[in-house]
Coordinates of C-alpha atoms and ligand atoms in Angstrom, one line a residue:
X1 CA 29.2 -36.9 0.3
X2 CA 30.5 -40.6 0.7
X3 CA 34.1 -39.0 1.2
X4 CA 33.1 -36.9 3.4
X5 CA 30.8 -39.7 6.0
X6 CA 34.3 -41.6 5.3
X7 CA 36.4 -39.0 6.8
X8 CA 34.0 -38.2 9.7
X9 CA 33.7 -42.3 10.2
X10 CA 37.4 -42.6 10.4
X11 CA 37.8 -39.3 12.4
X12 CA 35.0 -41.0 15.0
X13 CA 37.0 -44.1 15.0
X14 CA 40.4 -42.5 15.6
X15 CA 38.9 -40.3 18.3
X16 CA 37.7 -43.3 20.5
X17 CA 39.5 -46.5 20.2
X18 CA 42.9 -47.5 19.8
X19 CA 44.6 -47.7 16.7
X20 CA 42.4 -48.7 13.7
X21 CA 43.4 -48.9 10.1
X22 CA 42.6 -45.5 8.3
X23 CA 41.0 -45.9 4.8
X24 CA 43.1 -43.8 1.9
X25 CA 42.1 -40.4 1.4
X26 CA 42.0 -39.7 -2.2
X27 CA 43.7 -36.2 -2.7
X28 CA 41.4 -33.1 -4.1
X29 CA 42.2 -32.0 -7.4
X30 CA 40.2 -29.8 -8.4
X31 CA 41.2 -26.0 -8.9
X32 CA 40.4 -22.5 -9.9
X33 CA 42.2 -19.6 -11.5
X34 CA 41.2 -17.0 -9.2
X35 CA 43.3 -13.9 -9.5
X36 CA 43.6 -10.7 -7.3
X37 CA 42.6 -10.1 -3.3
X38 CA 39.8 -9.9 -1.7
X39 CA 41.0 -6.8 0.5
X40 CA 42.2 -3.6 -0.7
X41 CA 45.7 -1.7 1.1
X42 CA 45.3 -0.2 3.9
X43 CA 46.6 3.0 2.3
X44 CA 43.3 3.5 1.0
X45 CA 41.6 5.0 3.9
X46 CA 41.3 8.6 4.8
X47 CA 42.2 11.4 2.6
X48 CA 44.3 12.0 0.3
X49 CA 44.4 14.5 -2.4
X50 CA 46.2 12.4 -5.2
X51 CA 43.3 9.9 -5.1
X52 CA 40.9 10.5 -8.2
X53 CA 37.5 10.0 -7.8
X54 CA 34.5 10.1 -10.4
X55 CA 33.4 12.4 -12.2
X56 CA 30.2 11.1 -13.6
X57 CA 27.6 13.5 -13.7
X58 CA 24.5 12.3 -12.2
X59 CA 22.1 14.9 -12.5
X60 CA 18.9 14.7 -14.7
X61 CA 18.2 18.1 -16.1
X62 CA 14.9 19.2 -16.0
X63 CA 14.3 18.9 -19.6
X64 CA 15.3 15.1 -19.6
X65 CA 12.7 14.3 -16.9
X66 CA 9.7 12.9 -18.3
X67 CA 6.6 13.4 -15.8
X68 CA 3.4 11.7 -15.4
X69 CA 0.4 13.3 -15.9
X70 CA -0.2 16.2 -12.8
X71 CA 3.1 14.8 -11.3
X72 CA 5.5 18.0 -11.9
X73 CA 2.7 20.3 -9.6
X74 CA 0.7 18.2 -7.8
X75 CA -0.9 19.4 -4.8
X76 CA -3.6 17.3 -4.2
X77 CA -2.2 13.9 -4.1
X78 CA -3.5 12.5 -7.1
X79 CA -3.2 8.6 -8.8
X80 CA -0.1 9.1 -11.5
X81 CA -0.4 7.2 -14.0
X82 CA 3.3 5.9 -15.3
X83 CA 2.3 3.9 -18.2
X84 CA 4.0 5.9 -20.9
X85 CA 6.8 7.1 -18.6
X86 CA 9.8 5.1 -19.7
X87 CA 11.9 6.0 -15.8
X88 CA 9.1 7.3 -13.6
X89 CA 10.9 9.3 -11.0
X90 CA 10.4 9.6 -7.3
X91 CA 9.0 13.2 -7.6
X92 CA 5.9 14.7 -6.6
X93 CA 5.2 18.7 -6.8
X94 CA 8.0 20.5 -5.4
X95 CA 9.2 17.2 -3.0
X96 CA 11.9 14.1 -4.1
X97 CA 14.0 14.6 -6.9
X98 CA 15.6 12.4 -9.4
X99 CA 16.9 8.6 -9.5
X100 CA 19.3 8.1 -11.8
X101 CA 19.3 4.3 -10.8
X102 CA 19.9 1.2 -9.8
X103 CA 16.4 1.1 -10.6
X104 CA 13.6 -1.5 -11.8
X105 CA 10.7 0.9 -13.7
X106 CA 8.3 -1.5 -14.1
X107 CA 7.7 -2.4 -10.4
X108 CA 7.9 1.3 -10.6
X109 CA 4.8 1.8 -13.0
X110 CA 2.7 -0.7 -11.1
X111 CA 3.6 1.1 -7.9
X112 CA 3.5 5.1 -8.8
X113 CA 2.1 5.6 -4.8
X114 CA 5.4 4.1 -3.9
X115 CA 7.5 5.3 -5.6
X116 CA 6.0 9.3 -5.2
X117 CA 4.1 9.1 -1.9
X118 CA 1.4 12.0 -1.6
X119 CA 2.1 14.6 0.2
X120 CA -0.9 12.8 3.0
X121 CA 1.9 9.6 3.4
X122 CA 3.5 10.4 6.9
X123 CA 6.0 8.8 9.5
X124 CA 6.8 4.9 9.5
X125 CA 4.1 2.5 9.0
X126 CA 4.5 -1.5 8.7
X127 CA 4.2 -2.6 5.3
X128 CA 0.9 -4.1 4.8
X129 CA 1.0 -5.0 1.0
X130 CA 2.4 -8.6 -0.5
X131 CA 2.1 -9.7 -3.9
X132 CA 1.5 -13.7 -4.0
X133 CA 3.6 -13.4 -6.8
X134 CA 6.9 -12.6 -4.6
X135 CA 5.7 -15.8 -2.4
X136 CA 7.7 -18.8 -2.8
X137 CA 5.8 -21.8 -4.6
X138 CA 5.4 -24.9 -2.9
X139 CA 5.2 -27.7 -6.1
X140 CA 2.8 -30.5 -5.6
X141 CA 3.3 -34.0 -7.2
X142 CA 2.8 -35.5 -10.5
X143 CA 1.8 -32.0 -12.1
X144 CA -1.0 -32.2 -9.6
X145 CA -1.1 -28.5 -8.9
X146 CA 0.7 -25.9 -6.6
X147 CA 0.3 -23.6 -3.1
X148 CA 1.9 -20.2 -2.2
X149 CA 1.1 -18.7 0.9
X150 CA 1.1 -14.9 2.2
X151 CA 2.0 -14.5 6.4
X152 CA 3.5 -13.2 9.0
X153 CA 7.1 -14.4 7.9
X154 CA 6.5 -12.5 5.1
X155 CA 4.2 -9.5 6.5
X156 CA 5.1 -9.6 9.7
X157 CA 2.2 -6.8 10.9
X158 CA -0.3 -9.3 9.6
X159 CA -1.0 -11.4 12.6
X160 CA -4.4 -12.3 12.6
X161 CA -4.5 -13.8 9.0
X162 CA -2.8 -15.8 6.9
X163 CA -3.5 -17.1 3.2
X164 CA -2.8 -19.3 0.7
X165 CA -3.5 -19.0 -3.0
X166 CA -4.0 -22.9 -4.3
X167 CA -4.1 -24.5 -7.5
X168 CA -5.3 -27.5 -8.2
X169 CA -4.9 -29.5 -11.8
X170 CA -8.5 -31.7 -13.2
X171 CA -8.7 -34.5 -10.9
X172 CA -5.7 -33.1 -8.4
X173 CA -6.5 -33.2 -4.4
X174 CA -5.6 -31.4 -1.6
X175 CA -4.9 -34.4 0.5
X176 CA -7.1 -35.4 3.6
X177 CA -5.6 -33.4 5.9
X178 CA -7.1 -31.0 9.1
X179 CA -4.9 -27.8 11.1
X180 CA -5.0 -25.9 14.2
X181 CA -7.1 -22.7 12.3
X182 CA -10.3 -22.6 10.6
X183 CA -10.4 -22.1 7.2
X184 CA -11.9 -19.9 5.0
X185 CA -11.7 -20.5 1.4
X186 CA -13.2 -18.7 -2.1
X187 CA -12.4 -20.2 -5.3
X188 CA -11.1 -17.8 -7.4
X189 CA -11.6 -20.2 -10.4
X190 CA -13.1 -23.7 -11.7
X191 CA -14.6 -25.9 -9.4
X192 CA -13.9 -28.0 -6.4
X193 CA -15.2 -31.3 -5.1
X194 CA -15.1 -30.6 -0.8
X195 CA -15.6 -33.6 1.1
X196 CA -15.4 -33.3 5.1
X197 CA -16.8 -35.4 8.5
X198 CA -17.2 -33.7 11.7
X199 CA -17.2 -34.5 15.9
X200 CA -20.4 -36.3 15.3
X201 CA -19.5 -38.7 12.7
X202 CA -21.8 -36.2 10.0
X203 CA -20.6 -36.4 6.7
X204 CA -20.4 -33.3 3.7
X205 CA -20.0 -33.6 0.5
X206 CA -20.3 -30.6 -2.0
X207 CA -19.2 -29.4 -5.1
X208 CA -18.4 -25.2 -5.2
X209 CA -17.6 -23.3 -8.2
X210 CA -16.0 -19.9 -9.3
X211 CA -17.3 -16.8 -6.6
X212 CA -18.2 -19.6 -4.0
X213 CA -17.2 -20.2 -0.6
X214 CA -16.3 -23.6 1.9
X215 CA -15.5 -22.9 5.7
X216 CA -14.0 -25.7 7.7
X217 CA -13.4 -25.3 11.5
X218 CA -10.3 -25.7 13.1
X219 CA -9.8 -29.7 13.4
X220 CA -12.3 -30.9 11.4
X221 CA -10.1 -33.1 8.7
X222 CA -11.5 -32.3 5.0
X223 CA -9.9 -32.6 1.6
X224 CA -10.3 -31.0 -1.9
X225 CA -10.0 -32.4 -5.3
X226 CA -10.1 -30.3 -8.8
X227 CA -13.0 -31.0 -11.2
X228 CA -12.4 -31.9 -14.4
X229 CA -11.4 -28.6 -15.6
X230 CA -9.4 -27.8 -12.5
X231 CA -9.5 -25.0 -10.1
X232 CA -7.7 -22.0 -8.5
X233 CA -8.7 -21.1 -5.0
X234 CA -8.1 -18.6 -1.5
X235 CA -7.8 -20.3 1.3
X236 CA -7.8 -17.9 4.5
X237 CA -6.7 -18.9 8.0
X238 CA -7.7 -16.8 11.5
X239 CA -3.9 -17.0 12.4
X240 CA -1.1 -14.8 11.1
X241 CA 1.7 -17.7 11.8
X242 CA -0.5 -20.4 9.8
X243 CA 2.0 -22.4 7.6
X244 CA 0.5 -24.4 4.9
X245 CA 3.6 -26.3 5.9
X246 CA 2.2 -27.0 9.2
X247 CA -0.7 -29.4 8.4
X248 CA -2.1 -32.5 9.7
X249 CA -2.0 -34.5 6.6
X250 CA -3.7 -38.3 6.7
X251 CA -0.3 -39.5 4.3
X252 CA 1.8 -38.6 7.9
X253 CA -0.8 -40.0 10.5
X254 CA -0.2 -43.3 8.7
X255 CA 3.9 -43.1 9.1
X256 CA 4.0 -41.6 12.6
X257 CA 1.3 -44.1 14.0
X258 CA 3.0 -47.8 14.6
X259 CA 1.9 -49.9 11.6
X260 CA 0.5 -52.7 14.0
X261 CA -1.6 -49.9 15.5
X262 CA -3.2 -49.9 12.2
X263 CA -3.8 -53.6 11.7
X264 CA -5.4 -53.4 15.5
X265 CA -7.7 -50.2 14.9
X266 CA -8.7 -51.3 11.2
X267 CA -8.8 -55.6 11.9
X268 CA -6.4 -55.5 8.7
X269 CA -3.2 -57.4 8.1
X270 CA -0.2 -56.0 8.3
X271 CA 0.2 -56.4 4.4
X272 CA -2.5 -54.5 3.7
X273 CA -0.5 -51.4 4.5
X274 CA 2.5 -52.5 2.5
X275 CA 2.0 -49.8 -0.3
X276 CA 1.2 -46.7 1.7
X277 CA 2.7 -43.6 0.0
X278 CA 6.5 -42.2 1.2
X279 CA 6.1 -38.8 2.8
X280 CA 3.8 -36.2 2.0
X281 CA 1.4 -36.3 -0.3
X282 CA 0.0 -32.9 0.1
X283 CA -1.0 -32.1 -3.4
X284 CA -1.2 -34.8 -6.2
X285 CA -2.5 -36.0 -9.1
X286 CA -5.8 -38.4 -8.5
X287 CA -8.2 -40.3 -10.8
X288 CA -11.5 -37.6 -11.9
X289 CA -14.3 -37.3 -9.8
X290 CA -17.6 -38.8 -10.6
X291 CA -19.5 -36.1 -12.5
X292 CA -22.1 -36.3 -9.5
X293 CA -21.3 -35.6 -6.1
X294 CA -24.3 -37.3 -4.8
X295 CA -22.1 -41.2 -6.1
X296 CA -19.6 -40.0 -3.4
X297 CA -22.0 -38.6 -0.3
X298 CA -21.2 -41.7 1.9
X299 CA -23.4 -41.0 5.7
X300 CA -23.4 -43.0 8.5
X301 CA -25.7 -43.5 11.2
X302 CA -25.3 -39.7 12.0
X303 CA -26.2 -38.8 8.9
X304 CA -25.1 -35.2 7.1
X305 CA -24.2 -32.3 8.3
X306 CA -27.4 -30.4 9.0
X307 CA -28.0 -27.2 6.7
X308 CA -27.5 -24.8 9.3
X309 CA -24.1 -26.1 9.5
X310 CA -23.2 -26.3 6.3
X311 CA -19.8 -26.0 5.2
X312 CA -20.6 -24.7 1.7
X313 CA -22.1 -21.5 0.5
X314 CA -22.9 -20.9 -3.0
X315 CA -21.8 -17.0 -2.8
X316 CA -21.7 -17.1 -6.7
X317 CA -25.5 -17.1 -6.6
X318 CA -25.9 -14.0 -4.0
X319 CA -26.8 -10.9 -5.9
X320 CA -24.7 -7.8 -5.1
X321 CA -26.0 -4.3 -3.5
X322 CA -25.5 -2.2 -6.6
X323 CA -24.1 1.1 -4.9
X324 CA -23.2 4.7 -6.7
X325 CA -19.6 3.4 -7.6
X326 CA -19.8 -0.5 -7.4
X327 CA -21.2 -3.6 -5.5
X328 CA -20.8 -5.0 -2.4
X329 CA -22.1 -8.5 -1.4
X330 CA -21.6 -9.7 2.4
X331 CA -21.2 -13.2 3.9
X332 CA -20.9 -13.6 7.7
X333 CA -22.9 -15.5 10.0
X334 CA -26.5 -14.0 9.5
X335 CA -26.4 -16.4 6.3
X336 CA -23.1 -18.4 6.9
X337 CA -23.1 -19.7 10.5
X338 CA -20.7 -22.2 10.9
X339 CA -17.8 -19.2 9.8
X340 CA -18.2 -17.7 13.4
X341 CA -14.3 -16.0 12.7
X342 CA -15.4 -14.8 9.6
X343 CA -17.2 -12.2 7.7
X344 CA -16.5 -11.1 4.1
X345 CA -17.3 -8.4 2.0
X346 CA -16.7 -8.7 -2.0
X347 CA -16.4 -5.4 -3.4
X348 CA -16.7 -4.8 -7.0
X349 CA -14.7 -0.9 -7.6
X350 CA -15.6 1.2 -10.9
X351 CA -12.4 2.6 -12.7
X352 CA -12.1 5.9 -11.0
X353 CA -14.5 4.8 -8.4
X354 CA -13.6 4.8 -4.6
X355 CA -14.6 2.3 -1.4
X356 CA -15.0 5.2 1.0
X357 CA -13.0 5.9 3.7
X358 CA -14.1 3.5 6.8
X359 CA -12.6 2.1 9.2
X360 CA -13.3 -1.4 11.1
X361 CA -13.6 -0.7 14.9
X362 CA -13.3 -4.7 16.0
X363 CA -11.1 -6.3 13.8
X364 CA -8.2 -6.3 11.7
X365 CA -9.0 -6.6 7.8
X366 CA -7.7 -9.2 5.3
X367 CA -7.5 -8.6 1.9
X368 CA -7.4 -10.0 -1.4
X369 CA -7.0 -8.4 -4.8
X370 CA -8.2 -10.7 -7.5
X371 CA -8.7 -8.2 -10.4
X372 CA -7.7 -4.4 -11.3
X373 CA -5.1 -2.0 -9.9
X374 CA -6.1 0.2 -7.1
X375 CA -4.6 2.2 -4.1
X376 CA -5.2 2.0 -0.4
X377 CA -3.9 4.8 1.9
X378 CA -3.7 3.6 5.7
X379 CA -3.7 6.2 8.6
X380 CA -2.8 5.0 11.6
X381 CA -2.9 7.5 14.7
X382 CA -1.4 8.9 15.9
X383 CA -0.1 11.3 13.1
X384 CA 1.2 8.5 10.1
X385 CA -0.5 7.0 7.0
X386 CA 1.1 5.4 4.2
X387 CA -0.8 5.0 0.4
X388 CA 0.6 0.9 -1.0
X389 CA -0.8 -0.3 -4.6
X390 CA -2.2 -3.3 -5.5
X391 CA -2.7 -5.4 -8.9
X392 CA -4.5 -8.9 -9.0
X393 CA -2.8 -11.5 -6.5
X394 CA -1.7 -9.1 -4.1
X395 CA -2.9 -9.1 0.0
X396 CA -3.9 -6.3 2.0
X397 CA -3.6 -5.6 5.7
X398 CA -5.3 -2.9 8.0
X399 CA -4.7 -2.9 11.4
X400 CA -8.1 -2.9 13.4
X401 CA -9.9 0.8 13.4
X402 CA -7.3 2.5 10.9
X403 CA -9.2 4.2 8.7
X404 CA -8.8 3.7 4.7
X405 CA -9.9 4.0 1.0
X406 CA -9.3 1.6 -1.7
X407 CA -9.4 4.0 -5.2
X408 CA -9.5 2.2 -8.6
X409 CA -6.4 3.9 -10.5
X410 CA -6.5 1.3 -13.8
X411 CA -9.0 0.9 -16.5
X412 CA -10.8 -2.2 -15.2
X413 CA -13.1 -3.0 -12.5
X414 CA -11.3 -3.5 -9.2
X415 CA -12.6 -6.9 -7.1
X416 CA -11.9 -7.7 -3.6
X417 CA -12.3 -9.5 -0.6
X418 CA -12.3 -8.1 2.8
X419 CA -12.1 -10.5 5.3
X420 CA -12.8 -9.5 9.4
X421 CA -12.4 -11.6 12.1
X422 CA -15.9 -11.2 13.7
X423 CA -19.4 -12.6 13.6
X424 CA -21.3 -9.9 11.7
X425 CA -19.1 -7.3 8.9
X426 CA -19.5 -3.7 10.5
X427 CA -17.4 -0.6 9.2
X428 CA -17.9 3.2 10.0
X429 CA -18.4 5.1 7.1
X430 CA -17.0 8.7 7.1
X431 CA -18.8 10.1 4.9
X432 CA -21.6 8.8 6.8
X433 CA -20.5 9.9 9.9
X434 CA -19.7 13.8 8.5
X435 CA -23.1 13.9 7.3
X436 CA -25.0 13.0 10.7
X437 CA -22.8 15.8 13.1
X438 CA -24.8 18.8 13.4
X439 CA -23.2 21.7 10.5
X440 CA -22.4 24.1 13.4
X441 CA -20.1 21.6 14.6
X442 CA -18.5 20.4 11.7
X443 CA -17.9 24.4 11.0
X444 CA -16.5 25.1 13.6
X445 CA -13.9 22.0 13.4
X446 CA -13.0 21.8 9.7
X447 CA -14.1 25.3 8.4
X448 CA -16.5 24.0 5.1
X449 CA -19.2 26.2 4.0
X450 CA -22.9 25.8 4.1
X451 CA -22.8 24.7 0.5
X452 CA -20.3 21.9 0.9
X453 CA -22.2 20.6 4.3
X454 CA -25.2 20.5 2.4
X455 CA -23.9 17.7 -0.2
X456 CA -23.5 15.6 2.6
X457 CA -25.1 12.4 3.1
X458 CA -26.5 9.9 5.9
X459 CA -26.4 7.2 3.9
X460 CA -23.7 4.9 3.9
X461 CA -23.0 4.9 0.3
X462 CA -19.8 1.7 0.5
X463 CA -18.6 2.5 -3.4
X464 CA -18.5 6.0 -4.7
X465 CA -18.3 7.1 -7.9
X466 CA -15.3 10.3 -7.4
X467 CA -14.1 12.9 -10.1
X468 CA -11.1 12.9 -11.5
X469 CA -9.6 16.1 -10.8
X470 CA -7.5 17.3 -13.3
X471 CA -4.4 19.7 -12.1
Ligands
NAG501 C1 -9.6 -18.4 -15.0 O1 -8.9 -19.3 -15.9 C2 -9.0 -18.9 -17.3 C3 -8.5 -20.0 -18.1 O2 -7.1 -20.2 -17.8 C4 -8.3 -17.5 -17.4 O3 -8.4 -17.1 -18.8 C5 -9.0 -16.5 -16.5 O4 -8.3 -15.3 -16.6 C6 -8.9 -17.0 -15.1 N1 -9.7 -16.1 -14.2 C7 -9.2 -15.4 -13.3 C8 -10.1 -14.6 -12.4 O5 -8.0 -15.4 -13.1
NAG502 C1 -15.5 -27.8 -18.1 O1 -15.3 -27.0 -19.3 C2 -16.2 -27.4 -20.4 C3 -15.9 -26.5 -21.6 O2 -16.0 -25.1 -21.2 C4 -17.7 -27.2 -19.9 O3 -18.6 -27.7 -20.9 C5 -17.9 -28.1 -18.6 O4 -19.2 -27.8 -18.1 C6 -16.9 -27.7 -17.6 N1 -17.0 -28.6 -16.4 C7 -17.1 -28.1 -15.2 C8 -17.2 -29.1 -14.1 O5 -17.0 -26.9 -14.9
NAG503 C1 4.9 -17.9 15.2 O1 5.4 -19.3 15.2 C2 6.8 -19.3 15.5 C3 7.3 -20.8 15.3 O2 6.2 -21.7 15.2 C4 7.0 -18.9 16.9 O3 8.4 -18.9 17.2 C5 6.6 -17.4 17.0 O4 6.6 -17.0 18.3 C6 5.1 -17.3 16.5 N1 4.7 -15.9 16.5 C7 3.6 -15.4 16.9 C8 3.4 -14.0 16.8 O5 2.7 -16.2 17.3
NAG504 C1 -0.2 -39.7 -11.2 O1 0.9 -39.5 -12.0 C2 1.8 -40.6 -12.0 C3 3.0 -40.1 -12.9 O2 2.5 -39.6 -14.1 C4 1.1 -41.8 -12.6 O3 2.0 -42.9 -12.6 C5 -0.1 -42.2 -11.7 O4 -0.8 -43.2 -12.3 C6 -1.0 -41.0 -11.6 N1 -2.0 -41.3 -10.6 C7 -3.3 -41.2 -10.8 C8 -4.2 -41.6 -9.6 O5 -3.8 -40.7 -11.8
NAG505 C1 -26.1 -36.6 1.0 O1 -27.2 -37.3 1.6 C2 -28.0 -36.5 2.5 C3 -29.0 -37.4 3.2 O2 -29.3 -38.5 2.5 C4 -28.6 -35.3 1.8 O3 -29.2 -34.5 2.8 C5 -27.5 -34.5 1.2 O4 -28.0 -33.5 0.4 C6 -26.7 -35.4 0.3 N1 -25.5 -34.7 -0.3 C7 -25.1 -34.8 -1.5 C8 -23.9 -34.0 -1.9 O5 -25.6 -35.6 -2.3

């Protein structure tokens, strides 16, 4: 590095002015023992019948195969399970055939609709699955805690979301910071301390635990500290190109605001700022919160911020509707009002069980897998669909009135967030929908018998219970 500033410093020198004394070089010495070239002859290309070529046979004979349950016939597109498959292969009924590798089998067994799409999958559409686990990890300071973040750099047909899984260590903050989007967060585990002051000089202070939820709108500065047995949390912007990267953090207003700005604003000497912190601090290690947040709820002559506008919601505490094949519990502004971007569903999914085939017909859905593994088909008109799996970290995307399903294919309960970007959650149901058309109609279009019409319902049931239908 110093060699090479000298050489570019002498090289500068030379370049403008008239003779200078040039430093000496010391001479390179170290080498390799590389061996060979890195192009072939040209004689090489095109035929030629004396060149041998190999003669490895890569053919899997049938009886070598080893199929998942239903996967060697299947008709209906069914879940495969691959667990005691040691090479799944990318078969399904009579379609695919065999891969003989380069091959990873256990991104394989956690992705069986990849891997063998049914027969339903169509045409091209945009991926819309990303594990948090394939997200890079952005370290924070002194142990403090950790962020990785799912957008459209990395699911680029997700536009208007963006999310960030967070952890943060006992006594760790999120600095005081504020961004261009509103933020929508759920803690996924432990507890938070959420402290935040808005236009009016109102203060919040709040402490949220496992299953609850904080919202803070764009610009509002905020900051979040772990309690003492630290937390793990889902923060969720209304912006596909949010960068946890991209943050107004209090750490930078300090360097890129003239230091004698400060002793002016604040009536501080210019001392008192000797020992600001280098850089970011973004996440970092922090002395533990006093065990009540009501030592730390510092108002001013505005006082807090009014209920109504509370930037807390203890979700935790909201009972779920208990429907035939799970729960779902909703949050958007009929109880949450300062979220106006947002509104949630968490959806509990039976093993077996299926969210039903809706569609939202005003906004694109966000979500979030925090337990189970489960399988979403997507069809998006006109003519394509395409089935994705999830396990617990991974994000969803539906593009706004595509309908899906979410099916539990593993042994646990599947949970979930889906997050719109509306005032109020809506969805059509399809089952619902089916069951209110008059049965001459639906006859006539898809050809099911009185029986089968008569098993329909105009409720709209959100989680159904399904068969498993064994080929
Ligand atoms: C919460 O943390 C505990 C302790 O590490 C862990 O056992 C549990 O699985 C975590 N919960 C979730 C939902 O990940
Ligand atoms: C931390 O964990 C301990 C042991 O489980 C529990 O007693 C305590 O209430 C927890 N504290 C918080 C703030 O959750
Ligand atoms: C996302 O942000 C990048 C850089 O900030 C910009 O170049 C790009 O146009 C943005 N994309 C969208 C879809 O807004
Ligand atoms: C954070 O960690 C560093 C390094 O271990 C330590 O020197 C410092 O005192 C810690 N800060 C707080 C506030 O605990
Ligand atoms: C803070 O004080 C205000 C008014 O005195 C009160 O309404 C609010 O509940 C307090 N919050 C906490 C966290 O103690």
């Amino acid at each position: 590095m110093q060699q090479a500033l000298a050489l570019a410093l002498a090289l500068a020198f030379t370049a403008t002015a008239a003779p200078v004394a040039t430093t000496e070089q010391p001479t390179p010495t170290r080498t390799f023992a590389l061996s060979g070239d890195l192009y072939g002859p040209a004689t090489l290309r095109g035929y030629d019948p004396s060149l041998p070529f190999s003669t490895e046979d890569t053919a899997i004979p049938e009886d070598k195969i080893v199929y998942a349950s239903g996967q060697a016939s299947d008709t209906i597109g069914a879940p495969f399970d691959f667990k005691n498959v040691p090479t799944p292969q990318p078969i399904r009924g009579t379609k695919g055939g065999t891969d003989p590798g380069p091959k990873q089998p256990e991104i394989d067994k956690t992705h069986p609709d990849i891997l063998a799409p049914p027969q339903s999958d169509h045409g091209d559409v945009p991926q819309l699955n990303w594990p948090m686990d394939l997200s890079h990890v952005k370290t924070g300071l002194n142990r403090g805690g950790w962020s990785r973040q799912e957008n459209l750099r990395v699911m680029p047909a997700a536009d208007e979301f963006a999310g960030v899984d967070m952890r943060l260590e006992p006594g760790a903050y999120r600095e005081l910071h504020w961004h261009t989007s509103g933020e929508w967060a759920y803690i996924i585990n432990g507890s938070a301390r959420i402290g935040a002051v808005n236009t009016d000089g109102q203060s919040f202070y709040d402490d949220v635990t496992k299953g609850d939820v904080w919202f803070f709108p764009p610009g509002i500065p905020h900051y979040i500290q772990g309690l003492e047995n630290g937390t793990e949390f889902l923060l969720i912007f209304d912006d596909g190109n949010f960068s946890e990267d991209e943050t107004f953090l209090v750490s930078e207003m300090f360097q890129r605001t003239p230091i004698d700005v400060w002793a002016g604003q604040l009536d501080l000497p210019v001392s008192a700022f000797a020992d600001l912190p280098d850089g970011e601090l973004f996440i970092f290690n922090g002395t533990e919160a006093p065990k009540n947040v009501a030592e730390q709820n510092i108002t001013g002559p505005a006082g807090s911020i009014p209920n109504e506008e509370s930037f807390s919601y203890h979700w935790s505490l909201q009972e779920p509707l208990v429907a035939p094949g799970g729960t779902v519990k909703i949050l958007d502004t009929n109880t949450f009002p300062i979220a106006t971007d947002f509104s949630v569903a968490l959806v509990t999914i039976k093993p077996g069980a299926i969210r039903e085939v809706h569609w939202h017909p005003s906004s694109d859905e966000w979500s979030y897998f925090i337990q189970g593994r489960a399988r979403m088909s997507v069809y998006v008109a006109p003519g394509n669909a395409r089935t994705f799996d999830f396990g617990p970290g991974d994000v969803g995307y539906v593009p706004k009135v595509c309908s899906h399903y979410i099916q539990n294919i593993g042994d646990e309960e599947v949970i979930l967030l889906e997050v719109l970007k509306q005032k109020q959650f809506t969805d059509v149901s399809a089952g619902q929908w089916l069951g209110l058309i008059p049965p001459q109609v639906l006859k006539d279009h898809l050809h099911l018998s009185d029986e089968s019409i008569s098993k329909l319902s105009k409720e709209k049931p959100y989680v159904v219970q399904g068969s498993k239908i064994v080929q």
